[in-house]
Coordinates of N, CA and C in Angstrom, one line a residue:
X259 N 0.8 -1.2 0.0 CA 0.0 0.0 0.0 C 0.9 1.2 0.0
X260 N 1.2 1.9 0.9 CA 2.3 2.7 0.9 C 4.2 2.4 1.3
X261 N 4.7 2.6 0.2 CA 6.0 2.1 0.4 C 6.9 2.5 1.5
X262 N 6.7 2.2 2.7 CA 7.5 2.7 4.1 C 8.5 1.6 4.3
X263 N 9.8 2.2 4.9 CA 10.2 0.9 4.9 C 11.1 1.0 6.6
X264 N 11.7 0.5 6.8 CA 12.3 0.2 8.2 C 13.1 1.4 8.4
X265 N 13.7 2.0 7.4 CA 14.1 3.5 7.9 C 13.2 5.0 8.1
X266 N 12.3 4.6 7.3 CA 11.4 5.5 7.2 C 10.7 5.7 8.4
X267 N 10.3 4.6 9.3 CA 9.6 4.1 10.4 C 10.5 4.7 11.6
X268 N 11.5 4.3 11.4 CA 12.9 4.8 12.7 C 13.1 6.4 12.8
X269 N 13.1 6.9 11.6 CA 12.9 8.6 11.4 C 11.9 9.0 12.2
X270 N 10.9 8.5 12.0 CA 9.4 9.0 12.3 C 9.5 8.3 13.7
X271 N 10.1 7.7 14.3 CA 9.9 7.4 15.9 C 10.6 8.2 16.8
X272 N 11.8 8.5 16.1 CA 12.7 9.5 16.8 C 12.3 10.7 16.7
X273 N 11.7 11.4 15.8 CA 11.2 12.6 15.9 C 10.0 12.4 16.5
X274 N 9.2 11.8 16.7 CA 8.4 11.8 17.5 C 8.7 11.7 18.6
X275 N 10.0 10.9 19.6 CA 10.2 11.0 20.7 C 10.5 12.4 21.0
X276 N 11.4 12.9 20.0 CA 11.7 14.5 20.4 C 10.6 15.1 20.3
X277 N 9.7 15.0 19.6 CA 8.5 16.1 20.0 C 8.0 15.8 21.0
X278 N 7.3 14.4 21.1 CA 6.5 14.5 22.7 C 7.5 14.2 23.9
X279 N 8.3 13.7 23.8 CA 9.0 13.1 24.8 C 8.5 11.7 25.4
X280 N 9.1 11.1 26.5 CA 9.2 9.8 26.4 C 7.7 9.7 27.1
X281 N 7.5 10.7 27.9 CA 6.6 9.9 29.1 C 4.7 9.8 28.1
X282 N 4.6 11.1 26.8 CA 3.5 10.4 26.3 C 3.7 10.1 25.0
X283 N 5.1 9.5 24.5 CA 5.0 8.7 23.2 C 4.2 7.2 23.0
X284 N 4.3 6.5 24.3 CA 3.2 5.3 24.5 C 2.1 5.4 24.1
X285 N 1.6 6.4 25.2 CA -0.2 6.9 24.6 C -0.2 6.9 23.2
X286 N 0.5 7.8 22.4 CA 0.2 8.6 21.4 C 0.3 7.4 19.7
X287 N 1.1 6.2 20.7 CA 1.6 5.2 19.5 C 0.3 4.3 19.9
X288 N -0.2 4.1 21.0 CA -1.3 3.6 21.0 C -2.6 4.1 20.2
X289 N -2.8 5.4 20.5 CA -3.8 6.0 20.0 C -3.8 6.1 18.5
X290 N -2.8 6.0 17.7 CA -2.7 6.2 16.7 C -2.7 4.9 16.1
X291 N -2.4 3.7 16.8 CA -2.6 2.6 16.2 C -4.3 1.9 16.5
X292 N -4.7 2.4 16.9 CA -6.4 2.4 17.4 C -6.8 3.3 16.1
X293 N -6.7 4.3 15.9 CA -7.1 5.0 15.0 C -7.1 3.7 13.0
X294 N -5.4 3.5 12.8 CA -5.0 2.5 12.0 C -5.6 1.4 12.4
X295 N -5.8 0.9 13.3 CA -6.8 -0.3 13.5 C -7.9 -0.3 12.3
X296 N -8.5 0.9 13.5 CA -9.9 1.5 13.1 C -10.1 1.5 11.3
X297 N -9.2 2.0 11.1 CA -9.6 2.2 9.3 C -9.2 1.4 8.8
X298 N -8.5 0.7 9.2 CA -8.0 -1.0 8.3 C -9.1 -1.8 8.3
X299 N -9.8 -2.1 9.7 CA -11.1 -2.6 10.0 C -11.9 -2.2 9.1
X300 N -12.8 -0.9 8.4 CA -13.6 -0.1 8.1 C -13.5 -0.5 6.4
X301 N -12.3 -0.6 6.0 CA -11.9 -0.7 4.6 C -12.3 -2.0 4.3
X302 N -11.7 -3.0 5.2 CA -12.1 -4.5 5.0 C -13.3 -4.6 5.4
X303 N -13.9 -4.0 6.1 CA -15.3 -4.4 5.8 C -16.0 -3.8 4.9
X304 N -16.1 -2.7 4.2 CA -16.3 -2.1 2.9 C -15.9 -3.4 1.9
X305 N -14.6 -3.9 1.6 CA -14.5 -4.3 0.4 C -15.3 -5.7 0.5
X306 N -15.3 -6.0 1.8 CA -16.2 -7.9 1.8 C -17.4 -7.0 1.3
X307 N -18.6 -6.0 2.0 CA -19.4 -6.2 1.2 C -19.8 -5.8 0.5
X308 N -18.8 -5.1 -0.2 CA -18.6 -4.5 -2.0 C -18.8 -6.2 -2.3
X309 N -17.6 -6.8 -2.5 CA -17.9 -8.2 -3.2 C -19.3 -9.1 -2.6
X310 N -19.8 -8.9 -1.8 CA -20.9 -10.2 -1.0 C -21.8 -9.2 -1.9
X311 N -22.0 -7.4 -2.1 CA -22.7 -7.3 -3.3 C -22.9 -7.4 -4.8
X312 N -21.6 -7.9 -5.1 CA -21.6 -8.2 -6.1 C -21.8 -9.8 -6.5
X313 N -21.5 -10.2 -6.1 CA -21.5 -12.1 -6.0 C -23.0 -12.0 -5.9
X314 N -23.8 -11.8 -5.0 CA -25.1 -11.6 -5.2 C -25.5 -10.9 -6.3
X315 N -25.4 -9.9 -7.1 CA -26.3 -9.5 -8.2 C -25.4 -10.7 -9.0
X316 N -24.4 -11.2 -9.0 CA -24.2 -11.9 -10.3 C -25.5 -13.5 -10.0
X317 N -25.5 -13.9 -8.8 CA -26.1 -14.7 -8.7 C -27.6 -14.3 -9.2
X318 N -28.0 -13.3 -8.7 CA -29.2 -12.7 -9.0 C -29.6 -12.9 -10.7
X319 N -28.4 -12.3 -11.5 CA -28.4 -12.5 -13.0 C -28.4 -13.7 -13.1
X320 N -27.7 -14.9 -12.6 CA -27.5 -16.1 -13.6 C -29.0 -16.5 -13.0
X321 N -29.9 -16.8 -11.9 CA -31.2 -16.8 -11.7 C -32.2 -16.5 -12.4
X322 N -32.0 -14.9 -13.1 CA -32.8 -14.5 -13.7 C -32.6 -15.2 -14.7
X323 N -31.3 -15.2 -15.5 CA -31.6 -16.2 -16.9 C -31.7 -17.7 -16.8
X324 N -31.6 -18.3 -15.7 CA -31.8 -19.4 -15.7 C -33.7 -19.9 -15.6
X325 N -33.8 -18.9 -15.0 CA -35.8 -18.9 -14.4 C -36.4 -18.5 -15.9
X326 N -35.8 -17.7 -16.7 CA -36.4 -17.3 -18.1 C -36.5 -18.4 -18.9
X327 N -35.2 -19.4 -18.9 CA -34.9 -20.7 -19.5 C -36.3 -21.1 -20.0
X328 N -36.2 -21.7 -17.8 CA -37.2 -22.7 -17.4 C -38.6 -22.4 -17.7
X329 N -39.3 -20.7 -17.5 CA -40.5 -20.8 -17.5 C -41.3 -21.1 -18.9
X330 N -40.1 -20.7 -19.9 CA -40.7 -21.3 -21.0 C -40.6 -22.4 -21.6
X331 N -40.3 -23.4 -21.0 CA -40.2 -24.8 -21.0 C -41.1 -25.7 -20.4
X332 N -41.3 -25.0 -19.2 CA -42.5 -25.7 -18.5 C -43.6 -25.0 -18.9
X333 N -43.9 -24.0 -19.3 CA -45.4 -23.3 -20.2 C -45.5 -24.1 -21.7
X334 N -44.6 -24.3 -22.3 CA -44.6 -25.0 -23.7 C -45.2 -26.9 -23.0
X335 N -44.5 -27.4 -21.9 CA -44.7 -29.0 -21.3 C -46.2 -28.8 -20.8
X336 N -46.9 -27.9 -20.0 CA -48.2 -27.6 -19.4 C -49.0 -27.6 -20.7
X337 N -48.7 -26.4 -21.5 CA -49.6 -26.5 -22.7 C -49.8 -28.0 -23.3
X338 N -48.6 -28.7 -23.5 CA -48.6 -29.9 -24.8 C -49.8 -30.8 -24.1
X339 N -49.6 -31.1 -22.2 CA -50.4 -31.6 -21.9 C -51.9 -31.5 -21.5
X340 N -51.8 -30.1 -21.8 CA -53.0 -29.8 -21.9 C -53.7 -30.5 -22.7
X341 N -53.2 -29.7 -23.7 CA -53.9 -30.6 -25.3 C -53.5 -32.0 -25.6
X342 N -52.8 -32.7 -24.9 CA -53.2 -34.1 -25.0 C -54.2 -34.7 -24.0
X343 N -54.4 -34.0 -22.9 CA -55.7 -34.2 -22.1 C -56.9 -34.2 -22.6
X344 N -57.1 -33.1 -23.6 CA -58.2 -32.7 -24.0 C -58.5 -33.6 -25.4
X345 N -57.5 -34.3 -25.7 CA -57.9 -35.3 -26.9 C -58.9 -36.1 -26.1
X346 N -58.1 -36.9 -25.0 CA -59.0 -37.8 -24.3 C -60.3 -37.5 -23.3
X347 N -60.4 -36.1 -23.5 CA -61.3 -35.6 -22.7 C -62.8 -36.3 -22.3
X348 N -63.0 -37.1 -24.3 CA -64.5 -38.0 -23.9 C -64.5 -39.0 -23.3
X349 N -63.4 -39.5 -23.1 CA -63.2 -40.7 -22.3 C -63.5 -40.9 -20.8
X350 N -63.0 -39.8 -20.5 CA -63.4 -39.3 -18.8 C -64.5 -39.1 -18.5
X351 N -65.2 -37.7 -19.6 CA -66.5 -37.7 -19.1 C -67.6 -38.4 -19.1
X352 N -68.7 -38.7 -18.4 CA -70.0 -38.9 -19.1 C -70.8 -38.8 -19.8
X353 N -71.1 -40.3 -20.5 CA -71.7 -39.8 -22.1 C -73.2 -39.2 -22.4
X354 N -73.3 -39.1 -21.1 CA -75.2 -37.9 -20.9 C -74.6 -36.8 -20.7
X355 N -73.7 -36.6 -20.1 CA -73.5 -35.1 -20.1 C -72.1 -34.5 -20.6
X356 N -72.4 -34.0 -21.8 CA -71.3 -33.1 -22.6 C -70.8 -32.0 -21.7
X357 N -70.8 -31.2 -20.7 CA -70.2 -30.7 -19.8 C -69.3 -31.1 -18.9
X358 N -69.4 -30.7 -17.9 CA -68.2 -31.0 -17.0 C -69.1 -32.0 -16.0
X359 N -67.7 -32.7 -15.8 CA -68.7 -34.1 -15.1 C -69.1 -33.5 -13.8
X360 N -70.1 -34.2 -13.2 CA -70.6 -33.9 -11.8 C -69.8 -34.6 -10.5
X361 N -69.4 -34.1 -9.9 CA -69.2 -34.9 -8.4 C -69.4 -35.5 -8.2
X362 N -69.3 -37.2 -7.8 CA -69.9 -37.8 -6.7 C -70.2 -37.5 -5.5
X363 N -71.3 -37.8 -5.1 CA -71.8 -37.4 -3.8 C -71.6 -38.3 -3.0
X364 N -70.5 -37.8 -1.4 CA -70.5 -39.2 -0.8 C -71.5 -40.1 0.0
X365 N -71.0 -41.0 0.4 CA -72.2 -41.5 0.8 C -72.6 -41.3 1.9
X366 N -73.6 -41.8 2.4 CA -74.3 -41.5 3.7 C -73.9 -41.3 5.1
X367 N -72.8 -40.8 6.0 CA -72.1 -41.3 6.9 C -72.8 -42.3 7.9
X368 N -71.9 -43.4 8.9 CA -72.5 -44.5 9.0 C -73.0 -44.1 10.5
X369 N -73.5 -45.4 11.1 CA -74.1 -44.6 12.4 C -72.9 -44.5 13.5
X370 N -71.7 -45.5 12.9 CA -70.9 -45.0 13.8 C -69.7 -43.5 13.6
X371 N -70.2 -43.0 12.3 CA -69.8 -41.8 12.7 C -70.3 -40.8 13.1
X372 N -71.7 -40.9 13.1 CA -72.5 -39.8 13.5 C -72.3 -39.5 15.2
X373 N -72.7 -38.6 15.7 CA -72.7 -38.2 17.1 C -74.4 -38.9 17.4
X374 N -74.2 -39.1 18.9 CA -75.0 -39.5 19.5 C -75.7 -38.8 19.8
X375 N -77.2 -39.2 19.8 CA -78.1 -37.9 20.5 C -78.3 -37.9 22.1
X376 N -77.7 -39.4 22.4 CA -78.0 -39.2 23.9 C -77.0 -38.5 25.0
X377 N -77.4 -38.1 25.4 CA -76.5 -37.2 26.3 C -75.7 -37.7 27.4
X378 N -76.2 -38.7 27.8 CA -75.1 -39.5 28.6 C -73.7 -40.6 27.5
X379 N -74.3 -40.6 26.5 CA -73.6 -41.6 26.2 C -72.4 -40.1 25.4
X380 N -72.6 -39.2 25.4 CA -71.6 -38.2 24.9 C -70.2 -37.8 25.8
X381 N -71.4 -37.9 27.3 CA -70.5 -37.2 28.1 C -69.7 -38.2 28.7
X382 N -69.9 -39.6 28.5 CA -69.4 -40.6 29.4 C -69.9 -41.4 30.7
X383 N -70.8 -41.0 30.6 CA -72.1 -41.4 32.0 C -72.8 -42.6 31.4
X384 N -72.5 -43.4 30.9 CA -73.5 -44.2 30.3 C -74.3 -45.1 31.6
X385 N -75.3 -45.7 31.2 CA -75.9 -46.1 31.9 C -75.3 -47.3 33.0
X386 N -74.7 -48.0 32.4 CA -74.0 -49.3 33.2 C -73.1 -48.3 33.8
X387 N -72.5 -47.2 33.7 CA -71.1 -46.5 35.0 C -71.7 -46.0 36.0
X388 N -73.8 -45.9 36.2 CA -74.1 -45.2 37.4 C -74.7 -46.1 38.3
X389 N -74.9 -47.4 38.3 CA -74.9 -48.1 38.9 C -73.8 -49.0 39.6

């Protein structure tokens, strides 16, 4: 990133000792490497989600063209079966009625599904438990 090298660093420590002197060049190399922390942190997190944005719109695009593919493939497969359904369509229906066939109606539910009308035998009191 910036070409500093081992002398350049040694310059800049010694004049810094001369300017602040010994007792707050600690602080000051601390504070300043908190600061450098700080923006090295800030940059790498910018560039991950520069890329995690971009990886996502590319995924986004190959989705999009991949979903364009497919939906006209399965709309062309729905149609064909359509219309081969509808070849056989008399087959299915009923031959009294040219419309749409009617439901079966189910049958009658039996007496053991229906609910009881007596009232003890609902609630559990039947006759043989009160004696």
């Amino acid at each position: 990133m910036f070409d500093i090298g081992f002398v350049e660093l040694l310059i800049c420590g010694i004049i810094a000792l001369l300017v602040l002197g010994p007792e707050r060049l600690p602080s000051a190399a601390r504070t300043a490497g908190r600061w450098v922390g700080g923006a090295r942190r800030m940059v790498r997190q910018f560039t991950s989600e520069l890329d995690r944005e971009l990886k996502a719109e590319e995924l986004r695009e190959q989705l999009r063209k991949a979903g364009d593919v497919g939906l006209e493939d399965v709309e062309k497969t729905v149609k064909g079966a359509l219309d081969e359904a509808k070849k056989y369509e008399h087959m299915i229906l009923p031959e009294n009625s040219p419309g749409k066939a009617k439901p079966t109606q189910p049958e009658s539910a039996s007496s053991n599904d229906q609910p009881s009308s007596n009232p003890d035998q609902n609630s559990g009191n039947s006759s043989e438990n009160r004696s």
